[in-house]
JSON list of N, CA and C in Angstrom, two decimals:
[
{"chain": "A", "resi": 2, "resn": "MET", "atom": "N", "xyz": [-6.15, -13.78, 2.75]},
{"chain": "A", "resi": 2, "resn": "MET", "atom": "CA", "xyz": [-7.38, -13.80, 2.06]},
{"chain": "A", "resi": 2, "resn": "MET", "atom": "C", "xyz": [-6.16, -13.35, 0.21]},
{"chain": "A", "resi": 3, "resn": "GLU", "atom": "N", "xyz": [-5.87, -13.75, -1.08]},
{"chain": "A", "resi": 3, "resn": "GLU", "atom": "CA", "xyz": [-6.06, -14.15, -1.94]},
{"chain": "A", "resi": 3, "resn": "GLU", "atom": "C", "xyz": [-5.68, -12.84, -2.38]},
{"chain": "A", "resi": 4, "resn": "ILE", "atom": "N", "xyz": [-4.71, -12.46, -2.61]},
{"chain": "A", "resi": 4, "resn": "ILE", "atom": "CA", "xyz": [-4.56, -10.24, -3.56]},
{"chain": "A", "resi": 4, "resn": "ILE", "atom": "C", "xyz": [-3.93, -10.32, -4.63]},
{"chain": "A", "resi": 5, "resn": "THR", "atom": "N", "xyz": [-4.05, -9.48, -5.51]},
{"chain": "A", "resi": 5, "resn": "THR", "atom": "CA", "xyz": [-2.46, -9.55, -6.51]},
{"chain": "A", "resi": 5, "resn": "THR", "atom": "C", "xyz": [-2.56, -8.18, -6.94]},
{"chain": "A", "resi": 6, "resn": "VAL", "atom": "N", "xyz": [-1.06, -8.04, -6.38]},
{"chain": "A", "resi": 6, "resn": "VAL", "atom": "CA", "xyz": [-0.65, -6.52, -6.36]},
{"chain": "A", "resi": 6, "resn": "VAL", "atom": "C", "xyz": [0.41, -6.31, -7.71]},
{"chain": "A", "resi": 7, "resn": "CYS", "atom": "N", "xyz": [1.02, -5.03, -7.43]},
{"chain": "A", "resi": 7, "resn": "CYS", "atom": "CA", "xyz": [2.29, -4.64, -7.94]},
{"chain": "A", "resi": 7, "resn": "CYS", "atom": "C", "xyz": [3.37, -5.21, -7.31]},
{"chain": "A", "resi": 8, "resn": "ASN", "atom": "N", "xyz": [4.45, -6.36, -7.65]},
{"chain": "A", "resi": 8, "resn": "ASN", "atom": "CA", "xyz": [5.39, -6.28, -6.53]},
{"chain": "A", "resi": 8, "resn": "ASN", "atom": "C", "xyz": [6.20, -5.30, -7.72]},
{"chain": "A", "resi": 9, "resn": "ILE", "atom": "N", "xyz": [7.07, -4.22, -7.06]},
{"chain": "A", "resi": 9, "resn": "ILE", "atom": "CA", "xyz": [7.60, -3.31, -7.30]},
{"chain": "A", "resi": 9, "resn": "ILE", "atom": "C", "xyz": [9.18, -3.76, -7.49]},
{"chain": "A", "resi": 10, "resn": "ALA", "atom": "N", "xyz": [9.86, -4.71, -6.38]},
{"chain": "A", "resi": 10, "resn": "ALA", "atom": "CA", "xyz": [10.88, -4.98, -7.05]},
{"chain": "A", "resi": 10, "resn": "ALA", "atom": "C", "xyz": [11.23, -6.83, -8.16]},
{"chain": "A", "resi": 11, "resn": "LYS", "atom": "N", "xyz": [10.20, -7.16, -8.13]},
{"chain": "A", "resi": 11, "resn": "LYS", "atom": "CA", "xyz": [10.42, -8.36, -9.27]},
{"chain": "A", "resi": 11, "resn": "LYS", "atom": "C", "xyz": [8.92, -7.00, -10.86]},
{"chain": "A", "resi": 12, "resn": "SER", "atom": "N", "xyz": [8.76, -6.52, -10.47]},
{"chain": "A", "resi": 12, "resn": "SER", "atom": "CA", "xyz": [8.50, -5.83, -11.62]},
{"chain": "A", "resi": 12, "resn": "SER", "atom": "C", "xyz": [7.72, -6.82, -12.35]},
{"chain": "A", "resi": 13, "resn": "ARG", "atom": "N", "xyz": [6.35, -6.91, -11.61]},
{"chain": "A", "resi": 13, "resn": "ARG", "atom": "CA", "xyz": [5.46, -7.76, -12.46]},
{"chain": "A", "resi": 13, "resn": "ARG", "atom": "C", "xyz": [4.20, -7.95, -11.34]},
{"chain": "A", "resi": 14, "resn": "LEU", "atom": "N", "xyz": [3.50, -8.85, -12.16]},
{"chain": "A", "resi": 14, "resn": "LEU", "atom": "CA", "xyz": [1.93, -8.29, -10.58]},
{"chain": "A", "resi": 14, "resn": "LEU", "atom": "C", "xyz": [2.63, -10.52, -10.54]},
{"chain": "A", "resi": 15, "resn": "GLU", "atom": "N", "xyz": [1.82, -9.92, -8.67]},
{"chain": "A", "resi": 15, "resn": "GLU", "atom": "CA", "xyz": [1.80, -11.97, -8.53]},
{"chain": "A", "resi": 15, "resn": "GLU", "atom": "C", "xyz": [0.87, -11.57, -7.12]},
{"chain": "A", "resi": 16, "resn": "THR", "atom": "N", "xyz": [0.32, -12.85, -7.08]},
{"chain": "A", "resi": 16, "resn": "THR", "atom": "CA", "xyz": [-0.44, -13.17, -6.35]},
{"chain": "A", "resi": 16, "resn": "THR", "atom": "C", "xyz": [0.15, -13.24, -5.19]},
{"chain": "A", "resi": 17, "resn": "ILE", "atom": "N", "xyz": [-0.47, -12.83, -3.80]},
{"chain": "A", "resi": 17, "resn": "ILE", "atom": "CA", "xyz": [0.04, -12.99, -2.11]},
{"chain": "A", "resi": 17, "resn": "ILE", "atom": "C", "xyz": [-1.07, -13.75, -0.92]},
{"chain": "A", "resi": 18, "resn": "ASP", "atom": "N", "xyz": [-1.04, -14.14, -0.68]},
{"chain": "A", "resi": 18, "resn": "ASP", "atom": "CA", "xyz": [-2.50, -13.98, 0.73]},
{"chain": "A", "resi": 18, "resn": "ASP", "atom": "C", "xyz": [-1.76, -13.40, 1.56]},
{"chain": "A", "resi": 19, "resn": "ILE", "atom": "N", "xyz": [-2.55, -12.81, 2.00]},
{"chain": "A", "resi": 19, "resn": "ILE", "atom": "CA", "xyz": [-2.58, -11.65, 2.82]},
{"chain": "A", "resi": 19, "resn": "ILE", "atom": "C", "xyz": [-3.81, -11.73, 4.13]},
{"chain": "A", "resi": 20, "resn": "ASN", "atom": "N", "xyz": [-3.21, -10.88, 5.19]},
{"chain": "A", "resi": 20, "resn": "ASN", "atom": "CA", "xyz": [-4.38, -11.38, 6.17]},
{"chain": "A", "resi": 20, "resn": "ASN", "atom": "C", "xyz": [-5.26, -9.73, 6.73]},
{"chain": "A", "resi": 21, "resn": "ILE", "atom": "N", "xyz": [-5.52, -8.94, 6.46]},
{"chain": "A", "resi": 21, "resn": "ILE", "atom": "CA", "xyz": [-5.41, -7.89, 6.64]},
{"chain": "A", "resi": 21, "resn": "ILE", "atom": "C", "xyz": [-6.65, -7.67, 8.18]},
{"chain": "A", "resi": 22, "resn": "THR", "atom": "N", "xyz": [-6.19, -6.84, 8.91]},
{"chain": "A", "resi": 22, "resn": "THR", "atom": "CA", "xyz": [-6.26, -6.13, 10.52]},
{"chain": "A", "resi": 22, "resn": "THR", "atom": "C", "xyz": [-6.71, -5.44, 10.73]},
{"chain": "A", "resi": 23, "resn": "GLN", "atom": "N", "xyz": [-6.87, -5.39, 11.76]},
{"chain": "A", "resi": 23, "resn": "GLN", "atom": "CA", "xyz": [-6.88, -3.98, 12.06]},
{"chain": "A", "resi": 23, "resn": "GLN", "atom": "C", "xyz": [-5.31, -3.30, 12.44]},
{"chain": "A", "resi": 24, "resn": "ASP", "atom": "N", "xyz": [-4.89, -4.40, 12.65]},
{"chain": "A", "resi": 24, "resn": "ASP", "atom": "CA", "xyz": [-3.64, -4.32, 13.82]},
{"chain": "A", "resi": 24, "resn": "ASP", "atom": "C", "xyz": [-2.50, -3.60, 12.78]},
{"chain": "A", "resi": 25, "resn": "ASN", "atom": "N", "xyz": [-2.49, -4.12, 11.32]},
{"chain": "A", "resi": 25, "resn": "ASN", "atom": "CA", "xyz": [-1.44, -3.99, 11.00]},
{"chain": "A", "resi": 25, "resn": "ASN", "atom": "C", "xyz": [-1.86, -3.14, 8.97]},
{"chain": "A", "resi": 26, "resn": "THR", "atom": "N", "xyz": [-2.80, -2.47, 9.88]},
{"chain": "A", "resi": 26, "resn": "THR", "atom": "CA", "xyz": [-4.05, -1.65, 8.74]},
{"chain": "A", "resi": 26, "resn": "THR", "atom": "C", "xyz": [-4.41, -0.40, 9.12]},
{"chain": "A", "resi": 27, "resn": "THR", "atom": "N", "xyz": [-4.14, 0.82, 7.72]},
{"chain": "A", "resi": 27, "resn": "THR", "atom": "CA", "xyz": [-4.42, 1.78, 9.18]},
{"chain": "A", "resi": 27, "resn": "THR", "atom": "C", "xyz": [-5.01, 2.27, 7.05]},
{"chain": "A", "resi": 28, "resn": "ARG", "atom": "N", "xyz": [-6.61, 2.94, 7.62]},
{"chain": "A", "resi": 28, "resn": "ARG", "atom": "CA", "xyz": [-7.68, 2.86, 6.44]},
{"chain": "A", "resi": 28, "resn": "ARG", "atom": "C", "xyz": [-8.05, 4.49, 6.90]},
{"chain": "A", "resi": 29, "resn": "PHE", "atom": "N", "xyz": [-7.49, 4.71, 4.74]},
{"chain": "A", "resi": 29, "resn": "PHE", "atom": "CA", "xyz": [-7.87, 6.31, 4.74]},
{"chain": "A", "resi": 29, "resn": "PHE", "atom": "C", "xyz": [-9.00, 6.88, 4.32]},
{"chain": "A", "resi": 30, "resn": "ASP", "atom": "N", "xyz": [-10.08, 7.97, 4.98]},
{"chain": "A", "resi": 30, "resn": "ASP", "atom": "CA", "xyz": [-11.34, 7.83, 4.60]},
{"chain": "A", "resi": 30, "resn": "ASP", "atom": "C", "xyz": [-11.24, 9.00, 3.06]},
{"chain": "A", "resi": 31, "resn": "TYR", "atom": "N", "xyz": [-11.36, 9.05, 2.08]},
{"chain": "A", "resi": 31, "resn": "TYR", "atom": "CA", "xyz": [-11.45, 9.79, 0.68]},
{"chain": "A", "resi": 31, "resn": "TYR", "atom": "C", "xyz": [-11.63, 11.83, 1.35]},
{"chain": "A", "resi": 32, "resn": "SER", "atom": "N", "xyz": [-11.07, 12.50, 1.43]},
{"chain": "A", "resi": 32, "resn": "SER", "atom": "CA", "xyz": [-11.43, 13.23, 1.04]},
{"chain": "A", "resi": 32, "resn": "SER", "atom": "C", "xyz": [-10.62, 14.36, 0.45]},
{"chain": "A", "resi": 33, "resn": "GLU", "atom": "N", "xyz": [-10.85, 15.27, 1.07]},
{"chain": "A", "resi": 33, "resn": "GLU", "atom": "CA", "xyz": [-10.10, 16.53, -0.91]},
{"chain": "A", "resi": 33, "resn": "GLU", "atom": "C", "xyz": [-8.61, 16.60, 0.42]},
{"chain": "A", "resi": 34, "resn": "GLU", "atom": "N", "xyz": [-8.24, 16.28, 0.95]},
{"chain": "A", "resi": 34, "resn": "GLU", "atom": "CA", "xyz": [-7.08, 16.11, 1.92]},
{"chain": "A", "resi": 34, "resn": "GLU", "atom": "C", "xyz": [-6.60, 14.85, 1.35]},
{"chain": "A", "resi": 35, "resn": "ASN", "atom": "N", "xyz": [-7.16, 14.32, 0.96]},
{"chain": "A", "resi": 35, "resn": "ASN", "atom": "CA", "xyz": [-6.65, 12.74, 0.81]},
{"chain": "A", "resi": 35, "resn": "ASN", "atom": "C", "xyz": [-7.40, 12.00, -0.41]},
{"chain": "A", "resi": 36, "resn": "THR", "atom": "N", "xyz": [-7.13, 12.42, -1.48]},
{"chain": "A", "resi": 36, "resn": "THR", "atom": "CA", "xyz": [-7.85, 11.87, -3.04]},
{"chain": "A", "resi": 36, "resn": "THR", "atom": "C", "xyz": [-6.88, 10.43, -3.36]},
{"chain": "A", "resi": 37, "resn": "LYS", "atom": "N", "xyz": [-6.33, 9.84, -2.71]},
{"chain": "A", "resi": 37, "resn": "LYS", "atom": "CA", "xyz": [-4.90, 8.96, -3.36]},
{"chain": "A", "resi": 37, "resn": "LYS", "atom": "C", "xyz": [-4.69, 7.70, -2.68]},
{"chain": "A", "resi": 38, "resn": "ILE", "atom": "N", "xyz": [-4.36, 8.02, -1.15]},
{"chain": "A", "resi": 38, "resn": "ILE", "atom": "CA", "xyz": [-4.53, 6.26, -0.78]},
{"chain": "A", "resi": 38, "resn": "ILE", "atom": "C", "xyz": [-5.02, 5.84, 0.06]},
{"chain": "A", "resi": 39, "resn": "HIS", "atom": "N", "xyz": [-5.96, 4.73, 0.30]},
{"chain": "A", "resi": 39, "resn": "HIS", "atom": "CA", "xyz": [-6.87, 4.54, 1.21]},
{"chain": "A", "resi": 39, "resn": "HIS", "atom": "C", "xyz": [-5.73, 3.57, 1.73]},
{"chain": "A", "resi": 40, "resn": "MET", "atom": "N", "xyz": [-6.07, 2.47, 2.06]},
{"chain": "A", "resi": 40, "resn": "MET", "atom": "CA", "xyz": [-5.06, 2.05, 3.07]},
{"chain": "A", "resi": 40, "resn": "MET", "atom": "C", "xyz": [-3.20, 1.80, 2.77]},
{"chain": "A", "resi": 41, "resn": "LEU", "atom": "N", "xyz": [-2.81, 1.71, 3.74]},
{"chain": "A", "resi": 41, "resn": "LEU", "atom": "CA", "xyz": [-1.12, 1.43, 4.32]},
{"chain": "A", "resi": 41, "resn": "LEU", "atom": "C", "xyz": [-1.18, 0.07, 5.22]},
{"chain": "A", "resi": 42, "resn": "THR", "atom": "N", "xyz": [-1.01, -0.91, 4.15]},
{"chain": "A", "resi": 42, "resn": "THR", "atom": "CA", "xyz": [-1.08, -2.38, 5.36]},
{"chain": "A", "resi": 42, "resn": "THR", "atom": "C", "xyz": [0.47, -3.04, 5.47]},
{"chain": "A", "resi": 43, "resn": "ASP", "atom": "N", "xyz": [0.99, -3.42, 6.43]},
{"chain": "A", "resi": 43, "resn": "ASP", "atom": "CA", "xyz": [2.25, -3.77, 6.82]},
{"chain": "A", "resi": 43, "resn": "ASP", "atom": "C", "xyz": [2.29, -5.27, 6.61]},
{"chain": "A", "resi": 44, "resn": "ILE", "atom": "N", "xyz": [3.08, -5.92, 5.96]},
{"chain": "A", "resi": 44, "resn": "ILE", "atom": "CA", "xyz": [2.99, -7.15, 5.86]},
{"chain": "A", "resi": 44, "resn": "ILE", "atom": "C", "xyz": [4.57, -7.96, 6.46]},
{"chain": "A", "resi": 45, "resn": "GLU", "atom": "N", "xyz": [4.81, -9.03, 6.19]},
{"chain": "A", "resi": 45, "resn": "GLU", "atom": "CA", "xyz": [6.23, -9.62, 6.05]},
{"chain": "A", "resi": 45, "resn": "GLU", "atom": "C", "xyz": [7.29, -8.82, 5.56]},
{"chain": "A", "resi": 46, "resn": "HIS", "atom": "N", "xyz": [6.67, -8.48, 4.53]},
{"chain": "A", "resi": 46, "resn": "HIS", "atom": "CA", "xyz": [8.29, -8.50, 3.23]},
{"chain": "A", "resi": 46, "resn": "HIS", "atom": "C", "xyz": [7.99, -6.93, 3.31]},
{"chain": "A", "resi": 47, "resn": "GLY", "atom": "N", "xyz": [7.22, -6.00, 3.58]},
{"chain": "A", "resi": 47, "resn": "GLY", "atom": "CA", "xyz": [7.45, -4.46, 3.87]},
{"chain": "A", "resi": 47, "resn": "GLY", "atom": "C", "xyz": [6.04, -3.88, 3.93]},
{"chain": "A", "resi": 48, "resn": "LEU", "atom": "N", "xyz": [5.48, -3.37, 2.40]},
{"chain": "A", "resi": 48, "resn": "LEU", "atom": "CA", "xyz": [3.88, -2.30, 2.44]},
{"chain": "A", "resi": 48, "resn": "LEU", "atom": "C", "xyz": [3.49, -2.63, 1.66]},
{"chain": "A", "resi": 49, "resn": "LEU", "atom": "N", "xyz": [1.95, -2.57, 2.01]},
{"chain": "A", "resi": 49, "resn": "LEU", "atom": "CA", "xyz": [1.68, -2.70, 0.47]},
{"chain": "A", "resi": 49, "resn": "LEU", "atom": "C", "xyz": [0.92, -1.61, 1.07]},
{"chain": "A", "resi": 50, "resn": "ILE", "atom": "N", "xyz": [0.60, -1.09, -0.13]},
{"chain": "A", "resi": 50, "resn": "ILE", "atom": "CA", "xyz": [0.20, 0.19, -0.60]},
{"chain": "A", "resi": 50, "resn": "ILE", "atom": "C", "xyz": [-0.85, 0.56, -1.23]},
{"chain": "A", "resi": 51, "resn": "THR", "atom": "N", "xyz": [-2.32, 0.05, -1.35]},
{"chain": "A", "resi": 51, "resn": "THR", "atom": "CA", "xyz": [-3.60, 0.64, -1.98]},
{"chain": "A", "resi": 51, "resn": "THR", "atom": "C", "xyz": [-4.13, 1.87, -2.13]},
{"chain": "A", "resi": 52, "resn": "GLU", "atom": "N", "xyz": [-4.72, 2.26, -3.38]},
{"chain": "A", "resi": 52, "resn": "GLU", "atom": "CA", "xyz": [-4.89, 3.31, -3.41]},
{"chain": "A", "resi": 52, "resn": "GLU", "atom": "C", "xyz": [-6.86, 3.34, -3.57]},
{"chain": "A", "resi": 53, "resn": "HIS", "atom": "N", "xyz": [-6.96, 5.21, -3.72]},
{"chain": "A", "resi": 53, "resn": "HIS", "atom": "CA", "xyz": [-8.45, 4.81, -3.85]},
{"chain": "A", "resi": 53, "resn": "HIS", "atom": "C", "xyz": [-8.95, 5.01, -5.16]},
{"chain": "A", "resi": 54, "resn": "ASN", "atom": "N", "xyz": [-8.93, 4.07, -6.12]},
{"chain": "A", "resi": 54, "resn": "ASN", "atom": "CA", "xyz": [-8.99, 3.05, -7.38]},
{"chain": "A", "resi": 54, "resn": "ASN", "atom": "C", "xyz": [-9.22, 2.13, -7.62]},
{"chain": "A", "resi": 55, "resn": "PHE", "atom": "N", "xyz": [-9.24, 1.54, -9.18]},
{"chain": "A", "resi": 55, "resn": "PHE", "atom": "CA", "xyz": [-8.49, -0.25, -9.12]},
{"chain": "A", "resi": 55, "resn": "PHE", "atom": "C", "xyz": [-7.52, -0.46, -9.39]},
{"chain": "A", "resi": 56, "resn": "ASN", "atom": "N", "xyz": [-6.56, 0.21, -9.14]},
{"chain": "A", "resi": 56, "resn": "ASN", "atom": "CA", "xyz": [-5.16, -0.13, -9.93]},
{"chain": "A", "resi": 56, "resn": "ASN", "atom": "C", "xyz": [-4.89, -1.01, -8.15]},
{"chain": "A", "resi": 57, "resn": "TYR", "atom": "N", "xyz": [-4.34, -2.05, -9.00]},
{"chain": "A", "resi": 57, "resn": "TYR", "atom": "CA", "xyz": [-3.37, -3.41, -8.44]},
{"chain": "A", "resi": 57, "resn": "TYR", "atom": "C", "xyz": [-2.42, -2.27, -7.01]},
{"chain": "A", "resi": 58, "resn": "PRO", "atom": "N", "xyz": [-2.73, -3.13, -5.67]},
{"chain": "A", "resi": 58, "resn": "PRO", "atom": "CA", "xyz": [-2.32, -2.11, -5.14]},
{"chain": "A", "resi": 58, "resn": "PRO", "atom": "C", "xyz": [-0.57, -3.09, -5.01]},
{"chain": "A", "resi": 59, "resn": "VAL", "atom": "N", "xyz": [0.41, -1.83, -3.89]},
{"chain": "A", "resi": 59, "resn": "VAL", "atom": "CA", "xyz": [1.51, -1.65, -4.29]},
{"chain": "A", "resi": 59, "resn": "VAL", "atom": "C", "xyz": [2.27, -2.21, -3.25]},
{"chain": "A", "resi": 60, "resn": "LEU", "atom": "N", "xyz": [2.94, -3.63, -3.81]},
{"chain": "A", "resi": 60, "resn": "LEU", "atom": "CA", "xyz": [4.14, -4.00, -2.14]},
{"chain": "A", "resi": 60, "resn": "LEU", "atom": "C", "xyz": [5.50, -3.28, -3.04]},
{"chain": "A", "resi": 61, "resn": "ILE", "atom": "N", "xyz": [5.88, -3.00, -1.84]},
{"chain": "A", "resi": 61, "resn": "ILE", "atom": "CA", "xyz": [6.94, -2.13, -1.29]},
{"chain": "A", "resi": 61, "resn": "ILE", "atom": "C", "xyz": [7.79, -2.61, -0.28]},
{"chain": "A", "resi": 62, "resn": "TYR", "atom": "N", "xyz": [9.22, -3.81, -0.34]},
{"chain": "A", "resi": 62, "resn": "TYR", "atom": "CA", "xyz": [9.71, -4.26, 0.53]},
{"chain": "A", "resi": 62, "resn": "TYR", "atom": "C", "xyz": [10.59, -3.24, 1.27]},
{"chain": "A", "resi": 63, "resn": "ASP", "atom": "N", "xyz": [10.94, -3.47, 2.73]},
{"chain": "A", "resi": 63, "resn": "ASP", "atom": "CA", "xyz": [12.01, -3.12, 3.73]},
{"chain": "A", "resi": 63, "resn": "ASP", "atom": "C", "xyz": [11.57, -1.37, 3.47]},
{"chain": "A", "resi": 64, "resn": "VAL", "atom": "N", "xyz": [9.81, -1.41, 4.01]},
{"chain": "A", "resi": 64, "resn": "VAL", "atom": "CA", "xyz": [9.34, 0.15, 5.22]},
{"chain": "A", "resi": 64, "resn": "VAL", "atom": "C", "xyz": [8.40, -0.67, 5.54]},
{"chain": "A", "resi": 65, "resn": "THR", "atom": "N", "xyz": [7.39, 0.60, 6.77]},
{"chain": "A", "resi": 65, "resn": "THR", "atom": "CA", "xyz": [6.94, -0.03, 7.08]},
{"chain": "A", "resi": 65, "resn": "THR", "atom": "C", "xyz": [6.16, 1.28, 7.15]},
{"chain": "A", "resi": 66, "resn": "ARG", "atom": "N", "xyz": [4.90, 1.08, 8.32]},
{"chain": "A", "resi": 66, "resn": "ARG", "atom": "CA", "xyz": [3.58, 2.64, 8.00]},
{"chain": "A", "resi": 66, "resn": "ARG", "atom": "C", "xyz": [4.58, 3.27, 8.76]},
{"chain": "A", "resi": 67, "resn": "LYS", "atom": "N", "xyz": [4.78, 2.84, 10.64]},
{"chain": "A", "resi": 67, "resn": "LYS", "atom": "CA", "xyz": [6.16, 3.07, 10.95]},
{"chain": "A", "resi": 67, "resn": "LYS", "atom": "C", "xyz": [6.57, 4.17, 10.65]},
{"chain": "A", "resi": 68, "resn": "ASP", "atom": "N", "xyz": [7.76, 3.64, 9.73]},
{"chain": "A", "resi": 68, "resn": "ASP", "atom": "CA", "xyz": [8.87, 4.44, 9.10]},
{"chain": "A", "resi": 68, "resn": "ASP", "atom": "C", "xyz": [8.22, 5.86, 8.48]},
{"chain": "A", "resi": 69, "resn": "ILE", "atom": "N", "xyz": [7.09, 5.17, 7.77]},
{"chain": "A", "resi": 69, "resn": "ILE", "atom": "CA", "xyz": [6.61, 6.82, 7.05]},
{"chain": "A", "resi": 69, "resn": "ILE", "atom": "C", "xyz": [5.80, 7.37, 8.05]},
{"chain": "A", "resi": 70, "resn": "GLY", "atom": "N", "xyz": [5.52, 6.83, 8.79]},
{"chain": "A", "resi": 70, "resn": "GLY", "atom": "CA", "xyz": [4.78, 7.67, 10.01]},
{"chain": "A", "resi": 70, "resn": "GLY", "atom": "C", "xyz": [3.02, 7.66, 10.15]},
{"chain": "A", "resi": 71, "resn": "ASN", "atom": "N", "xyz": [2.64, 6.48, 9.04]},
{"chain": "A", "resi": 71, "resn": "ASN", "atom": "CA", "xyz": [1.39, 6.57, 8.51]},
{"chain": "A", "resi": 71, "resn": "ASN", "atom": "C", "xyz": [0.54, 7.92, 7.57]},
{"chain": "A", "resi": 72, "resn": "ASP", "atom": "N", "xyz": [1.41, 8.54, 7.01]},
{"chain": "A", "resi": 72, "resn": "ASP", "atom": "CA", "xyz": [1.74, 9.38, 6.13]},
{"chain": "A", "resi": 72, "resn": "ASP", "atom": "C", "xyz": [1.03, 9.14, 4.61]},
{"chain": "A", "resi": 73, "resn": "THR", "atom": "N", "xyz": [0.29, 9.65, 4.67]},
{"chain": "A", "resi": 73, "resn": "THR", "atom": "CA", "xyz": [-0.11, 9.24, 3.02]},
{"chain": "A", "resi": 73, "resn": "THR", "atom": "C", "xyz": [0.68, 10.23, 1.87]},
{"chain": "A", "resi": 74, "resn": "ASP", "atom": "N", "xyz": [1.02, 11.40, 2.37]},
{"chain": "A", "resi": 74, "resn": "ASP", "atom": "CA", "xyz": [1.76, 12.38, 1.15]},
{"chain": "A", "resi": 74, "resn": "ASP", "atom": "C", "xyz": [2.94, 11.57, 1.35]},
{"chain": "A", "resi": 75, "resn": "LYS", "atom": "N", "xyz": [3.36, 10.74, 2.03]},
{"chain": "A", "resi": 75, "resn": "LYS", "atom": "CA", "xyz": [5.08, 10.11, 1.80]},
{"chain": "A", "resi": 75, "resn": "LYS", "atom": "C", "xyz": [4.46, 8.40, 1.22]},
{"chain": "A", "resi": 76, "resn": "ALA", "atom": "N", "xyz": [3.45, 7.82, 1.47]},
{"chain": "A", "resi": 76, "resn": "ALA", "atom": "CA", "xyz": [3.48, 7.00, 0.84]},
{"chain": "A", "resi": 76, "resn": "ALA", "atom": "C", "xyz": [3.55, 7.04, -0.56]},
{"chain": "A", "resi": 77, "resn": "TRP", "atom": "N", "xyz": [2.43, 8.15, -0.64]},
{"chain": "A", "resi": 77, "resn": "TRP", "atom": "CA", "xyz": [2.58, 8.75, -2.55]},
{"chain": "A", "resi": 77, "resn": "TRP", "atom": "C", "xyz": [4.05, 8.99, -2.46]},
{"chain": "A", "resi": 78, "resn": "LYS", "atom": "N", "xyz": [4.49, 9.33, -2.56]},
{"chain": "A", "resi": 78, "resn": "LYS", "atom": "CA", "xyz": [5.57, 9.81, -2.83]},
{"chain": "A", "resi": 78, "resn": "LYS", "atom": "C", "xyz": [7.14, 8.44, -3.22]},
{"chain": "A", "resi": 79, "resn": "LEU", "atom": "N", "xyz": [6.23, 7.31, -2.12]},
{"chain": "A", "resi": 79, "resn": "LEU", "atom": "CA", "xyz": [7.25, 6.51, -2.11]},
{"chain": "A", "resi": 79, "resn": "LEU", "atom": "C", "xyz": [7.12, 5.89, -3.49]},
{"chain": "A", "resi": 80, "resn": "LYS", "atom": "N", "xyz": [5.66, 5.90, -3.51]},
{"chain": "A", "resi": 80, "resn": "LYS", "atom": "CA", "xyz": [5.16, 4.83, -4.40]},
{"chain": "A", "resi": 80, "resn": "LYS", "atom": "C", "xyz": [5.22, 5.14, -5.72]},
{"chain": "A", "resi": 81, "resn": "GLU", "atom": "N", "xyz": [5.81, 7.08, -6.25]},
{"chain": "A", "resi": 81, "resn": "GLU", "atom": "CA", "xyz": [5.29, 7.90, -7.09]},
{"chain": "A", "resi": 81, "resn": "GLU", "atom": "C", "xyz": [7.37, 7.51, -7.42]},
{"chain": "A", "resi": 82, "resn": "SER", "atom": "N", "xyz": [7.91, 7.11, -6.70]},
{"chain": "A", "resi": 82, "resn": "SER", "atom": "CA", "xyz": [9.67, 6.96, -6.59]},
{"chain": "A", "resi": 82, "resn": "SER", "atom": "C", "xyz": [9.85, 5.89, -7.36]},
{"chain": "A", "resi": 83, "resn": "TYR", "atom": "N", "xyz": [9.31, 4.66, -7.34]},
{"chain": "A", "resi": 83, "resn": "TYR", "atom": "CA", "xyz": [9.94, 3.10, -6.99]},
{"chain": "A", "resi": 83, "resn": "TYR", "atom": "C", "xyz": [8.90, 2.60, -9.01]},
{"chain": "A", "resi": 84, "resn": "MET", "atom": "N", "xyz": [8.40, 3.75, -9.45]},
{"chain": "A", "resi": 84, "resn": "MET", "atom": "CA", "xyz": [6.96, 3.59, -10.20]},
{"chain": "A", "resi": 84, "resn": "MET", "atom": "C", "xyz": [7.62, 4.72, -11.58]}
]
């Protein structure tokens, strides 16, 4: 499926083709502990971070879910460090 993302490296929005599956994605329920991150998805180029809102997902190169231990706090801090 095609999805519009915020590409940090290119400082622009772009449309990418991605297949979101159980193998490449970790979903997080909205809770008191997790109000920010909805999904972490490994893609060919890096990590796609999707929030619990209507913002565009953020694409960060050269990082995987394994690199941050599937941790929502680390994902949020990583995203914020680039924004």
